[in-house]
Amino acid sequence: MIRTNTAPLLIAFLLLFFVSERTMAQARISSPYSRYGVGDLWQNHYSVTLAGMGNVGLAIRSNNFLNIKNPASYTGFDSTSFLFDISALGMYTTLKTTEISQDADYGSLGYVLFGTPVTKWWRATFGLIPFSNVGYYVTEEKNVNNVGKVGIIYEGSGGLNQLHFGNGFKITDNLSIGINTSYVWGVITKRRRVTFPDSLSMLSTRIDNIDHISDFLVDIGVQYFVPLKNGMELGTGLVVNPGMNLNSTRRYLAQNYFGSNENIEFPRDTVAYSAGTKGKLEFPVGFGGGVSLRKANNFIVSMDVNWRNWKEYKSYGRSDSLQNSFSMHLGGEYIPKYNSITSYWHRVRYRLGIRYANTYIEINNHPIKEFGISFGLGLPFRRSKSMLNFAFEFGNRGTVENNLVQENFIKFTFGLSIYERWFVKNKYR
């Protein structure tokens, strides 16, 4: 049984984070699909609790974890409590084409979030959350008459993070609104090489685009709950992502060099160079809606639908290989007996979910789709609302057809949600 004192466990968790950060400092994702847009978006890892439920959440509010998918949900925790959420992620992926298969693994620190009441009707959250990851290495080889083999290498690394600040406001007991404001920053490096392995006289070319990105993004949410019979509650939620721009400064370098080995280069001349080209990443508008049915301390079932107009995304005025994204999420949680004193496992939260998405990537008119099945556990602390959460997801993205890549993945996330009462005055008799 997990006991009440959370301080030792929190210290151990933070030490694990420190060790993980040192040992995984060089780790990165390995996905050819992170080449597009701003990389692999982190949106399916915003909560370990919700990750075990198919990543639903737009119509869910809770008093023991922070749901940043909809900022209106922050009014779910009470005016005398303080919430702290922390997480980590591990992933094992098999990359497949019709000819080859390759395995890759990845580990990362997740989010660190804090939630606190400001007034009886106002809750605030803040923290650090990854926004996107970039990590790929893709090679192509062609035979050209009178030249021989021509190798093309695409390589990328980096990603974006966000400093999160959210606010939720209770309008009535059933209606709340909220706004998330995030300062997004990071560096994304994309490199392309053209080499001539069969030629001793032809120069290879390397082109680097290094973008330093920073600016603010906002999303707005609303939730409304209707009490039903038998202690049940019907919830609805809506989130809007306004179209906004991220400022970027690009360093561009194009060089010719001798050598067909990427680790051995003898620079010949610089074709083009610019140290600080200003531009914008134009993020499009998006919408999400959800519905939930809940019985307090017993079960919840929820469904979300999301859409975003990624066809309008532009980087420095140029479009990318993106399409409008669409996703559906269905999941739930079940607690056999919330207040059981005879069985700890009756108080455990059991979670299950499924999701399907047309991602924002489209290659040669072929949309890249993603599917995942997840399950999770919430292990409660003794005499506390604090909880240790685990989530597992099995799924795939892409296809081996049309010369594309299929990714089969297993994701494991774990996190700690700490609930403390910090604003209660002691009473003496």
Coordinates of C-alpha atoms in Angstrom, one line a residue:
M1 CA 0.0 0.0 0.0
I2 CA 1.2 3.5 -0.8
R3 CA 1.4 5.6 2.4
T4 CA 0.6 9.2 3.0
N5 CA 4.0 10.8 3.4
T6 CA 4.8 12.0 -0.1
A7 CA 8.0 13.9 0.7
P8 CA 10.5 10.9 0.4
L9 CA 8.8 9.7 -2.7
L10 CA 8.9 13.2 -4.3
I11 CA 12.6 13.5 -3.5
A12 CA 13.3 10.1 -5.0
F13 CA 11.3 11.1 -8.1
L14 CA 13.3 14.3 -8.5
L15 CA 16.6 12.5 -8.1
L16 CA 15.4 10.0 -10.8
F17 CA 14.7 13.0 -13.0
F18 CA 18.2 14.4 -12.4
V19 CA 19.8 11.1 -13.2
S20 CA 17.6 10.5 -16.2
E21 CA 18.4 14.0 -17.5
R22 CA 22.2 13.3 -17.3
T23 CA 22.0 9.8 -18.8
M24 CA 19.5 10.7 -21.5
A25 CA 21.0 14.1 -22.4
Q26 CA 22.0 12.8 -25.8
A27 CA 18.9 10.8 -26.4
R28 CA 16.4 12.0 -29.0
I29 CA 13.5 10.6 -30.9
S30 CA 14.1 8.7 -34.1
S31 CA 11.2 9.4 -36.4
P32 CA 11.4 10.4 -40.1
Y33 CA 8.0 12.0 -39.6
S34 CA 9.4 14.6 -37.2
R35 CA 11.0 16.2 -40.3
Y36 CA 7.7 18.0 -41.0
G37 CA 6.3 21.1 -39.4
V38 CA 7.8 21.7 -36.0
G39 CA 8.3 18.0 -35.4
D40 CA 6.5 15.4 -33.3
L41 CA 3.9 17.4 -31.2
W42 CA 3.8 16.5 -27.5
Q43 CA 0.0 16.9 -27.3
N44 CA -0.6 13.2 -26.5
H45 CA 1.5 13.3 -23.3
Y46 CA 0.1 16.3 -21.4
S47 CA -1.2 14.0 -18.6
V48 CA -0.3 10.5 -17.5
T49 CA -3.8 10.1 -16.2
L50 CA -5.4 11.0 -19.5
A51 CA -2.7 9.0 -21.5
G52 CA -4.2 5.9 -20.0
M53 CA -7.6 6.9 -21.3
G54 CA -6.9 7.4 -25.0
N55 CA -5.9 11.0 -24.3
V56 CA -9.4 12.3 -23.7
G57 CA -9.9 15.3 -21.5
L58 CA -11.7 18.2 -23.0
A59 CA -14.8 17.5 -20.9
I60 CA -13.0 16.2 -17.8
R61 CA -12.3 18.1 -14.6
S62 CA -10.7 16.7 -11.5
N63 CA -9.7 17.6 -7.9
N64 CA -6.5 15.5 -7.9
F65 CA -4.7 16.1 -11.2
L66 CA -4.1 19.0 -13.6
N67 CA -5.8 18.7 -17.0
I68 CA -4.1 21.3 -19.2
K69 CA -6.0 20.0 -22.3
N70 CA -8.8 22.4 -21.3
P71 CA -7.9 25.3 -19.0
A72 CA -11.5 25.6 -17.8
S73 CA -10.9 22.3 -15.9
Y74 CA -8.7 24.0 -13.3
T75 CA -11.7 25.0 -11.3
G76 CA -12.1 21.3 -10.5
F77 CA -9.6 21.4 -7.6
D78 CA -10.8 23.1 -4.4
S79 CA -9.8 26.5 -2.9
T80 CA -7.7 25.1 -0.1
S81 CA -5.5 22.7 -2.1
F82 CA -2.2 22.7 -3.9
L83 CA -1.5 20.3 -6.8
F84 CA 1.8 19.2 -8.2
D85 CA 2.2 16.9 -11.2
I86 CA 5.4 15.5 -12.6
S87 CA 6.1 12.8 -15.3
A88 CA 8.5 10.9 -17.5
L89 CA 8.2 9.1 -20.8
G90 CA 9.8 6.1 -22.4
M91 CA 9.2 4.8 -25.9
Y92 CA 10.3 1.8 -28.0
T93 CA 9.7 2.0 -31.8
T94 CA 10.2 -0.3 -34.7
L95 CA 10.6 1.6 -38.1
K96 CA 9.6 -0.5 -41.1
T97 CA 9.6 -0.2 -44.8
T98 CA 9.0 -2.9 -47.4
E99 CA 12.7 -3.7 -47.4
I100 CA 14.2 -3.0 -44.0
S101 CA 13.3 -2.7 -40.3
Q102 CA 15.1 -0.8 -37.6
D103 CA 14.5 -0.4 -33.8
A104 CA 14.9 2.8 -31.8
D105 CA 14.2 3.8 -28.2
Y106 CA 13.7 7.1 -26.6
G107 CA 13.4 8.5 -23.0
S108 CA 12.5 11.9 -21.9
L109 CA 11.6 13.9 -18.9
G110 CA 7.9 15.0 -19.1
Y111 CA 6.1 17.9 -17.6
V112 CA 6.4 19.6 -14.3
L113 CA 3.1 21.4 -13.3
F114 CA 1.8 23.3 -10.3
G115 CA -1.7 24.3 -9.5
T116 CA -2.9 26.7 -6.8
P117 CA -6.1 28.6 -5.9
V118 CA -6.0 32.4 -6.2
T119 CA -9.6 33.1 -5.0
K120 CA -12.7 30.9 -4.5
W121 CA -13.5 31.3 -8.1
W122 CA -10.0 31.5 -9.7
R123 CA -7.4 28.8 -10.1
A124 CA -3.9 29.2 -11.6
T125 CA -1.4 26.7 -13.0
F126 CA 2.2 27.0 -14.2
G127 CA 5.0 24.8 -15.2
L128 CA 7.4 23.5 -17.9
I129 CA 6.1 21.2 -20.7
P130 CA 7.7 19.9 -23.9
F131 CA 6.0 21.2 -27.1
S132 CA 7.6 19.2 -29.9
N133 CA 10.6 17.0 -30.7
V134 CA 12.7 16.7 -33.8
G135 CA 15.0 13.7 -34.5
Y136 CA 15.5 12.0 -37.9
Y137 CA 18.1 10.6 -40.2
V138 CA 16.9 9.7 -43.7
T139 CA 19.0 8.6 -46.7
E140 CA 18.2 8.3 -50.4
E141 CA 20.4 7.0 -53.2
K142 CA 20.0 7.5 -56.9
N143 CA 21.9 6.6 -60.0
V144 CA 22.5 9.4 -62.5
N145 CA 23.9 9.0 -66.0
N146 CA 27.5 10.1 -66.3
V147 CA 27.6 10.8 -62.6
G148 CA 27.1 7.5 -60.8
K149 CA 25.6 7.3 -57.4
V150 CA 24.1 10.4 -55.8
G151 CA 23.4 10.3 -52.1
I152 CA 20.9 12.6 -50.3
I153 CA 20.9 12.7 -46.5
Y154 CA 18.2 14.5 -44.5
E155 CA 19.0 15.0 -40.8
G156 CA 17.3 17.0 -38.0
S157 CA 17.4 17.5 -34.3
G158 CA 16.1 19.8 -31.6
G159 CA 12.6 20.8 -30.6
L160 CA 10.5 23.3 -28.7
N161 CA 9.5 23.7 -25.0
Q162 CA 6.9 25.8 -23.4
L163 CA 6.7 27.7 -20.2
H164 CA 3.1 27.3 -19.2
F165 CA 0.7 29.6 -17.3
G166 CA -2.9 28.8 -17.1
N167 CA -6.0 30.3 -15.5
G168 CA -9.4 28.8 -14.8
F169 CA -12.5 30.9 -13.7
K170 CA -15.6 29.5 -12.1
I171 CA -18.6 31.4 -13.5
T172 CA -21.2 29.2 -11.8
D173 CA -21.0 25.8 -10.1
N174 CA -21.6 24.2 -13.5
L175 CA -19.9 26.6 -15.9
S176 CA -16.2 27.6 -16.1
I177 CA -13.9 29.2 -18.6
G178 CA -10.1 29.2 -18.9
I179 CA -7.1 30.4 -20.8
N180 CA -3.6 28.8 -21.3
T181 CA -0.8 31.1 -22.2
S182 CA 2.5 29.5 -23.1
Y183 CA 5.9 31.0 -23.9
V184 CA 7.3 28.6 -26.6
W185 CA 11.0 28.6 -27.3
G186 CA 13.7 26.3 -28.7
V187 CA 16.1 25.5 -31.6
I188 CA 15.3 23.2 -34.6
T189 CA 18.2 22.2 -36.9
K190 CA 17.5 20.7 -40.3
R191 CA 20.4 19.6 -42.5
R192 CA 20.5 18.3 -46.1
R193 CA 23.6 16.8 -47.8
V194 CA 24.2 15.8 -51.4
T195 CA 27.1 13.5 -52.0
F196 CA 28.7 11.8 -54.9
P197 CA 30.3 8.5 -53.7
D198 CA 31.5 7.4 -57.1
S199 CA 33.3 10.6 -58.0
L200 CA 36.6 12.0 -56.7
S201 CA 36.3 15.3 -58.4
M202 CA 32.7 16.4 -57.7
L203 CA 32.0 18.5 -54.7
S204 CA 29.5 17.5 -52.1
T205 CA 27.0 20.1 -50.7
R206 CA 25.7 20.6 -47.2
I207 CA 22.8 23.0 -46.4
D208 CA 22.0 23.9 -42.8
N209 CA 18.9 25.7 -41.6
I210 CA 19.0 26.5 -37.8
D211 CA 15.9 28.1 -36.5
H212 CA 15.9 29.9 -33.1
I213 CA 12.2 30.1 -32.2
S214 CA 10.4 32.0 -29.4
D215 CA 7.0 33.6 -28.9
F216 CA 3.6 33.1 -27.2
L217 CA 0.7 30.8 -27.9
V218 CA -2.8 30.8 -26.4
D219 CA -5.7 28.4 -26.1
I220 CA -9.1 29.1 -24.6
G221 CA -11.5 26.6 -23.1
V222 CA -15.0 26.3 -21.6
Q223 CA -16.7 23.5 -19.7
Y224 CA -20.3 23.0 -18.6
F225 CA -21.7 20.2 -16.4
V226 CA -25.3 19.1 -15.9
P227 CA -26.3 17.1 -12.8
L228 CA -28.3 14.0 -13.6
K229 CA -30.1 11.4 -11.5
N230 CA -28.3 8.8 -9.3
G231 CA -25.4 11.1 -8.6
M232 CA -24.2 11.2 -12.3
E233 CA -23.1 14.2 -14.2
L234 CA -23.0 15.0 -17.9
G235 CA -20.0 17.2 -19.0
T236 CA -19.2 19.1 -22.2
G237 CA -16.0 20.9 -23.1
L238 CA -14.7 23.1 -25.9
V239 CA -11.2 24.4 -26.7
V240 CA -10.2 26.9 -29.3
N241 CA -6.6 27.4 -30.6
P242 CA -6.5 30.8 -32.2
G243 CA -4.2 31.2 -35.2
M244 CA -0.9 32.8 -34.0
N245 CA 2.6 33.3 -35.2
L246 CA 5.9 32.3 -33.6
N247 CA 8.9 34.6 -34.2
S248 CA 12.0 32.9 -35.6
T249 CA 15.6 33.8 -36.4
R250 CA 17.3 31.5 -39.0
R251 CA 20.9 30.8 -39.5
Y252 CA 21.4 29.6 -43.1
L253 CA 24.7 28.0 -44.4
A254 CA 25.3 26.3 -47.7
Q255 CA 28.8 24.9 -48.3
N256 CA 30.6 22.8 -50.9
Y257 CA 33.2 20.3 -49.6
F258 CA 35.3 17.3 -50.6
G259 CA 34.4 14.0 -49.2
S260 CA 31.5 11.6 -49.4
N261 CA 31.7 10.6 -45.7
E262 CA 29.6 12.8 -43.6
N263 CA 32.1 12.5 -40.7
I264 CA 35.1 13.6 -42.9
E265 CA 34.6 16.9 -44.7
F266 CA 37.2 19.2 -46.3
P267 CA 35.4 22.5 -46.9
R268 CA 36.0 24.0 -50.4
D269 CA 33.8 27.2 -50.4
T270 CA 30.7 28.8 -48.9
V271 CA 27.9 29.2 -51.4
A272 CA 25.6 31.2 -49.2
Y273 CA 25.4 32.4 -45.6
S274 CA 23.1 34.5 -43.5
A275 CA 23.3 34.8 -39.7
G276 CA 20.0 36.3 -38.7
T277 CA 17.1 36.1 -41.1
K278 CA 13.9 37.1 -39.3
G279 CA 10.7 35.2 -40.1
K280 CA 7.6 33.6 -38.6
L281 CA 6.1 30.2 -38.1
E282 CA 2.4 30.7 -38.8
F283 CA 0.3 28.4 -36.6
P284 CA -3.3 27.9 -37.8
V285 CA -6.6 27.9 -35.9
G286 CA -7.9 24.7 -34.3
F287 CA -10.9 23.4 -32.4
G288 CA -11.7 20.6 -30.0
G289 CA -14.9 19.4 -28.4
G290 CA -15.7 16.7 -25.8
V291 CA -18.4 15.1 -23.8
S292 CA -18.3 13.0 -20.6
L293 CA -20.5 11.0 -18.3
R294 CA -19.3 10.7 -14.7
K295 CA -20.4 9.3 -11.4
A296 CA -18.2 10.7 -8.6
N297 CA -15.7 8.2 -7.2
N298 CA -17.0 5.4 -9.4
F299 CA -16.5 5.9 -13.2
I300 CA -16.1 8.3 -16.0
V301 CA -16.5 7.7 -19.8
S302 CA -15.5 10.5 -22.2
M303 CA -15.0 11.2 -25.9
D304 CA -13.1 14.0 -27.7
V305 CA -12.9 15.2 -31.3
N306 CA -10.1 17.6 -32.5
W307 CA -9.4 19.4 -35.7
R308 CA -6.8 21.9 -36.8
N309 CA -6.3 23.7 -40.1
W310 CA -2.6 22.8 -40.6
K311 CA -2.9 23.3 -44.4
E312 CA -2.5 27.0 -43.6
Y313 CA 0.8 26.5 -41.6
K314 CA 3.7 28.4 -43.1
S315 CA 7.4 28.7 -42.2
Y316 CA 9.0 31.8 -43.5
G317 CA 6.1 32.2 -45.9
R318 CA 6.4 28.7 -47.4
S319 CA 4.0 25.9 -46.9
D320 CA 5.1 22.4 -45.7
S321 CA 3.8 18.9 -46.5
L322 CA 1.0 19.3 -44.0
Q323 CA -2.7 18.6 -44.1
N324 CA -5.6 19.4 -41.7
S325 CA -5.4 17.2 -38.7
F326 CA -8.3 15.3 -37.2
S327 CA -8.4 13.0 -34.2
M328 CA -11.0 11.1 -32.1
H329 CA -10.4 9.8 -28.6
L330 CA -12.5 7.5 -26.4
G331 CA -11.7 6.4 -22.9
G332 CA -12.7 5.9 -19.3
E333 CA -11.8 5.2 -15.7
Y334 CA -13.3 2.9 -13.2
I335 CA -12.9 2.7 -9.4
P336 CA -14.4 -0.5 -7.9
K337 CA -15.0 0.9 -4.4
Y338 CA -13.5 4.3 -3.7
N339 CA -13.7 4.0 0.1
S340 CA -12.9 0.3 0.6
I341 CA -11.1 -0.5 3.8
T342 CA -10.7 -4.2 3.0
S343 CA -9.0 -4.2 -0.4
Y344 CA -6.5 -1.7 -1.6
W345 CA -7.1 -2.8 -5.2
H346 CA -10.7 -1.8 -5.0
R347 CA -9.5 1.8 -4.5
V348 CA -7.1 1.7 -7.5
R349 CA -8.2 3.6 -10.7
Y350 CA -8.3 1.4 -13.8
R351 CA -8.1 3.2 -17.1
L352 CA -8.6 2.2 -20.8
G353 CA -8.7 4.2 -24.0
I354 CA -8.4 4.3 -27.8
R355 CA -7.5 7.0 -30.2
Y356 CA -7.3 7.5 -34.0
A357 CA -5.8 10.4 -35.9
N358 CA -5.2 11.8 -39.4
T359 CA -2.0 13.5 -38.4
Y360 CA -0.9 16.8 -39.8
I361 CA 1.6 15.1 -42.2
E362 CA 0.8 14.3 -45.8
I363 CA 3.6 12.9 -48.1
N364 CA 3.0 12.8 -51.9
N365 CA -0.8 13.1 -51.4
H366 CA -0.7 10.2 -48.9
P367 CA -2.0 11.2 -45.4
I368 CA -0.2 9.7 -42.4
K369 CA -2.5 8.1 -39.9
E370 CA -2.0 7.1 -36.3
F371 CA -3.7 4.6 -34.0
G372 CA -3.3 3.7 -30.4
I373 CA -4.8 1.6 -27.6
S374 CA -3.9 2.5 -24.0
F375 CA -4.5 1.4 -20.5
G376 CA -3.4 2.8 -17.2
L377 CA -3.4 2.6 -13.4
G378 CA -3.8 5.2 -10.7
L379 CA -2.4 3.9 -7.4
P380 CA -3.7 6.0 -4.5
F381 CA -1.8 7.0 -1.4
R382 CA -3.1 6.1 2.0
R383 CA -5.5 8.7 3.4
S384 CA -4.7 11.1 0.6
K385 CA -5.7 12.2 -2.8
S386 CA -2.1 12.0 -4.0
M387 CA -1.5 9.3 -6.6
L388 CA 1.1 7.4 -8.6
N389 CA 0.0 7.0 -12.2
F390 CA 1.1 4.7 -15.0
A391 CA 0.0 4.5 -18.6
F392 CA 0.9 2.2 -21.5
E393 CA 0.1 2.7 -25.2
F394 CA 0.5 0.3 -28.1
G395 CA 0.0 1.8 -31.6
N396 CA 1.3 2.6 -35.0
R397 CA 1.8 5.5 -37.4
G398 CA 2.2 5.5 -41.1
T399 CA 2.3 2.6 -43.6
V400 CA 4.8 0.6 -45.6
E401 CA 2.8 1.3 -48.8
N402 CA 3.8 3.9 -51.3
N403 CA 7.5 3.8 -50.2
L404 CA 6.6 5.2 -46.8
V405 CA 7.6 4.2 -43.3
Q406 CA 5.5 2.5 -40.7
E407 CA 6.3 3.1 -37.0
N408 CA 5.1 0.5 -34.5
F409 CA 5.5 1.9 -31.0
I410 CA 5.1 1.1 -27.3
K411 CA 4.9 4.1 -25.0
F412 CA 5.2 4.0 -21.2
T413 CA 4.6 7.1 -19.1
F414 CA 4.6 7.4 -15.3
G415 CA 3.9 10.3 -13.1
L416 CA 3.3 11.5 -9.6
S417 CA 0.2 13.7 -8.7
I418 CA 0.5 15.3 -5.3
Y419 CA -2.4 16.8 -3.5
E420 CA -1.8 18.9 -0.4
R421 CA -3.9 21.2 1.7
W422 CA -1.9 24.3 2.3
F423 CA -4.5 26.9 3.0
V424 CA -6.4 25.4 6.0
K425 CA -6.1 27.1 9.4
N426 CA -5.5 24.8 12.3
K427 CA -8.3 24.7 14.9
Y428 CA -7.6 24.2 18.6
R429 CA -10.0 23.2 21.3

